[in-house]
XYZ file of C-alpha atoms in Angstrom:
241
model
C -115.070 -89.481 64.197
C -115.886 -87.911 60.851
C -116.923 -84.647 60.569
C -119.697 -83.436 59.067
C -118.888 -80.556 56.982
C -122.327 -80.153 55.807
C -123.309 -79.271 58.985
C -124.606 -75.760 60.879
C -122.726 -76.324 63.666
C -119.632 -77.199 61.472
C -120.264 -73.370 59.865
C -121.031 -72.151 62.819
C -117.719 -73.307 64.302
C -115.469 -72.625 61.116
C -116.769 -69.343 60.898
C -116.479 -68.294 64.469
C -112.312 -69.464 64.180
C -112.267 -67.174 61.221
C -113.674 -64.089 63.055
C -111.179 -65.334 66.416
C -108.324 -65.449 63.727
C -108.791 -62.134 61.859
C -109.933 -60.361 64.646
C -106.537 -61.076 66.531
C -104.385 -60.282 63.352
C -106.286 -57.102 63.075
C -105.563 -55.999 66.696
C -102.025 -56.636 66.645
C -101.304 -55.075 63.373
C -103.378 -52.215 64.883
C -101.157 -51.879 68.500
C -97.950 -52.493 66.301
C -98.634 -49.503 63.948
C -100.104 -47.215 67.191
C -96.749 -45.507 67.889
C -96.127 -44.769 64.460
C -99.703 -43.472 63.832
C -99.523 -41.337 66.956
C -95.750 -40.008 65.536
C -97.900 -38.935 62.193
C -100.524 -37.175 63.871
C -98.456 -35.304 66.089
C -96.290 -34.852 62.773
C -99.773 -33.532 61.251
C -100.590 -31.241 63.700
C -97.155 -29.712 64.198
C -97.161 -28.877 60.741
C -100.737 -27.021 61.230
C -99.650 -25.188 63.899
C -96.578 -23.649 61.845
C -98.429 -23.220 58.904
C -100.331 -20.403 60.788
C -97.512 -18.886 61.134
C -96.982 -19.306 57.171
C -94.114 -21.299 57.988
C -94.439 -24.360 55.431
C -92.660 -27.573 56.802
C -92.711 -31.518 55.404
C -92.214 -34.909 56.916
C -88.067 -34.598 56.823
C -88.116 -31.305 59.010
C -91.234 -30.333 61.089
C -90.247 -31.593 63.837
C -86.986 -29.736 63.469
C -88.591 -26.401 62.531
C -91.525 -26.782 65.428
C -88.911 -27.152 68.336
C -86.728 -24.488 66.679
C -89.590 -21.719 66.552
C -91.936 -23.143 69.346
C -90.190 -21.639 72.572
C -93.099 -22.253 75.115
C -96.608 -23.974 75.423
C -98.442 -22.561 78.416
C -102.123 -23.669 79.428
C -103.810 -20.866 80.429
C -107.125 -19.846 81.831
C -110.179 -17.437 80.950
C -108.309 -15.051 83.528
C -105.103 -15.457 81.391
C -103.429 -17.258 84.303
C -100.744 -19.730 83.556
C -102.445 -23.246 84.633
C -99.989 -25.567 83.086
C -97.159 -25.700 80.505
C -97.545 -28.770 77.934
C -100.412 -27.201 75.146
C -99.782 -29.912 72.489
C -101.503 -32.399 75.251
C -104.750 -30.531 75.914
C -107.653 -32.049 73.772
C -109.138 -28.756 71.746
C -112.120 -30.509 70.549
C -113.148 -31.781 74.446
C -112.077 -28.453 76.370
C -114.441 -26.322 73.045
C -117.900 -28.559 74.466
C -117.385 -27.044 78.207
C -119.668 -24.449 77.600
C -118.577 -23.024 81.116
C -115.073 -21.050 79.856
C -114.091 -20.647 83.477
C -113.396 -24.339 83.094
C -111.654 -24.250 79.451
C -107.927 -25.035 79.832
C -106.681 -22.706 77.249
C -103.317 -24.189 75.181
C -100.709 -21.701 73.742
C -98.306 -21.669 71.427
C -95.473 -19.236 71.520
C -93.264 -18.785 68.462
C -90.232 -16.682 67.980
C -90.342 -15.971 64.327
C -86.667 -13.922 65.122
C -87.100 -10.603 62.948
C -90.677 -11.029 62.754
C -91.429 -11.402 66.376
C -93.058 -13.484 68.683
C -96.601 -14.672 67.912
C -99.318 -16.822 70.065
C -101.271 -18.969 68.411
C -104.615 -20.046 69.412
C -106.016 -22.964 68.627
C -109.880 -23.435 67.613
C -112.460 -26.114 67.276
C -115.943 -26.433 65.878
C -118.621 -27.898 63.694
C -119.301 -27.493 59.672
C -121.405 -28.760 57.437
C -120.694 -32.224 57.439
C -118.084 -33.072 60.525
C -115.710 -31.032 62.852
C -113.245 -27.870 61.436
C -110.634 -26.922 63.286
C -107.621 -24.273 62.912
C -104.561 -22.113 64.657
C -104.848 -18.439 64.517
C -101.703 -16.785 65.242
C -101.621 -13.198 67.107
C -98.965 -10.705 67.551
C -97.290 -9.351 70.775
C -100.009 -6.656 70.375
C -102.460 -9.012 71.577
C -104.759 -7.522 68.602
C -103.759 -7.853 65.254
C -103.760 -11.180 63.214
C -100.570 -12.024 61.890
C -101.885 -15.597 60.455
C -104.139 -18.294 60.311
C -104.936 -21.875 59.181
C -108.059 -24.245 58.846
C -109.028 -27.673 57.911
C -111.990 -29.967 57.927
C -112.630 -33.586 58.177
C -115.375 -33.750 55.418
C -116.371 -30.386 54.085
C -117.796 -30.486 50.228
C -114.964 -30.050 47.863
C -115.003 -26.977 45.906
C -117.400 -25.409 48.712
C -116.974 -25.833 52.463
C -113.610 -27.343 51.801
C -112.239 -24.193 50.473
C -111.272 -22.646 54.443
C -108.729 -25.041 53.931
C -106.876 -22.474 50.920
C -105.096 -20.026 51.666
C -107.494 -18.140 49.333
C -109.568 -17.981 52.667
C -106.962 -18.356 55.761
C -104.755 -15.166 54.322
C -107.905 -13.512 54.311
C -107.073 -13.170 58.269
C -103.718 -11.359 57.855
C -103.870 -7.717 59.228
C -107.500 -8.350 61.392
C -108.206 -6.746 64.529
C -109.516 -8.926 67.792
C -109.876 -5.471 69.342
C -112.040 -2.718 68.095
C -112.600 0.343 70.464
C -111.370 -1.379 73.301
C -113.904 -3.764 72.661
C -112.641 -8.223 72.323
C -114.751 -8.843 68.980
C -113.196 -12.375 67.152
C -113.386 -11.796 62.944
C -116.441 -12.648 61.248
C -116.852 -14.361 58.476
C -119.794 -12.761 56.481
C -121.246 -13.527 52.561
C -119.412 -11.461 50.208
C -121.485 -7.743 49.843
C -122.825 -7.817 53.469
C -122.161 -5.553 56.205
C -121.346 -6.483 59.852
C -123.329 -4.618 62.584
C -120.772 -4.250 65.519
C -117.878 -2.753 63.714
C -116.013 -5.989 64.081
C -113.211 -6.683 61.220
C -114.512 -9.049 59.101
C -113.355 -11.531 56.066
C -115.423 -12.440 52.709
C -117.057 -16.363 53.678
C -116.694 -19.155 51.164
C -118.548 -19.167 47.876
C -121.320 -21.658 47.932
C -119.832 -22.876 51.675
C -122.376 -20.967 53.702
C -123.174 -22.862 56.501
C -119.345 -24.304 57.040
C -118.388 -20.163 56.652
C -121.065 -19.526 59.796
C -119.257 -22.345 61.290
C -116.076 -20.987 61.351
C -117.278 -17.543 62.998
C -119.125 -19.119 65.294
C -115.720 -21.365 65.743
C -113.755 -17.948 66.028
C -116.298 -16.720 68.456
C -117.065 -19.685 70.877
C -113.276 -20.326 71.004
C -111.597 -17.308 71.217
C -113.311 -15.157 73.232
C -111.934 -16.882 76.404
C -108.461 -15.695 75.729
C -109.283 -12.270 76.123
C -107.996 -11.761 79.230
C -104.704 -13.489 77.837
C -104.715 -11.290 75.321
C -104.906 -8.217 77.364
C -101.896 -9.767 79.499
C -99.550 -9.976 76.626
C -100.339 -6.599 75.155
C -99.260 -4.851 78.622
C -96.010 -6.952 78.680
C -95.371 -5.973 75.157
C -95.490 -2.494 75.929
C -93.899 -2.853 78.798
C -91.033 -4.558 77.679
């Protein structure tokens, strides 16, 4: 039978083979490349966490340096109670939307910088300008003071709201205080010249980058204030110790 390759149903057909044909090429390249795309972003993220810590790593070595100076991950909860003990698998952005924090599993990373001490870092998630920012802020034994931090975007404006990404902003963080006169008050991030109001330690926001600046103190707010009781917790087993 000859076919008729003028025909719609001869398009029809041809193109629906095409669509069969790419489509299945496109999901097997896409499961073979998985593993290795879920080895980069854990890769990616190890390297963020670290880089609070001002520790800068590459490809050849993070995964070296993270389980070198990573000596625990606890979960914990807004009590500061020790839930679970595997951070790097708790979903940030999903556990930041329970607007409940009694129901927040909290992850932890503890890092033994040897002469420099151990740090926790926290990590936060929130909303800029144009898409989600995210970040690690690393606190001493203290429980208080701010020893680093790091940030990053998905799709912040480039030469504005992409600047928390420099350490122009992040080392802004060094030295801060999460407790002022016994009081749990997360750094603001205010427009250069302004003043804060509840005595909170504060850092200068982004030129031009308003709006992704009042996302990252409302970021700093919303996501740290549940590990105050954490906080606390270290602070008496630092003196303690």
């Amino acid at each position: 039978m000859k076919i008729n390759r003028q025909s719609n149903i001869y398009t029809l057909v041809y193109i629906i083979i095409i669509v069969v044909i790419v489509g299945t090429v496109l999901a097997v390249t896409s499961m073979s490349l998985k593993d290795k795309q879920e080895v980069n972003a854990d890769a990616d993220k190890m390297k963020q966490i670290l880089a609070s810590v001002h520790v800068v790593t590459d490809d050849t070595n993070v995964h070296e340096k993270y389980n070198e100076l990573i000596v625990s991950t606890p979960v914990v909860d807004y009590q500061g109670n020790v839930i679970g003990e595997d951070a790097f698998e708790i979903d940030v952005q999903k556990e930041s939307k329970i607007k409940d924090i009694t129901q927040r599993k909290l992850p932890v990373y503890v890092c033994n910088l040897g002469v420099k001490g151990v740090k926790y870092i926290l990590p936060v998630y929130g909303n800029g300008l144009w898409g989600p920012i995210w970040g690690y802020i690393a606190v001493d034994s203290d429980g208080s003071n701010i020893y680093g931090a790091f940030f990053a975007h998905q799709g912040e404006t480039p030469g504005l709201g992409a600047e928390i990404e420099k350490p122009a902003f992040s080392n802004q963080f060094d030295g801060k205080q999460l407790f002022k006169n016994g009081r749990f008050l997360p750094v603001a991030v205010i427009k250069k010249g302004q003043k804060v109001t509840n005595g909170e330690d504060y850092v200068d926001a982004v030129s031009g980058g308003t709006i992704t600046s009042k996302g990252v103190s409302a970021m700093l707010d919303d996501c740290l204030k549940p590990y105050e009781a954490y906080l606390e917790r270290i602070a008496v087993e630092s003196q303690n110790s």
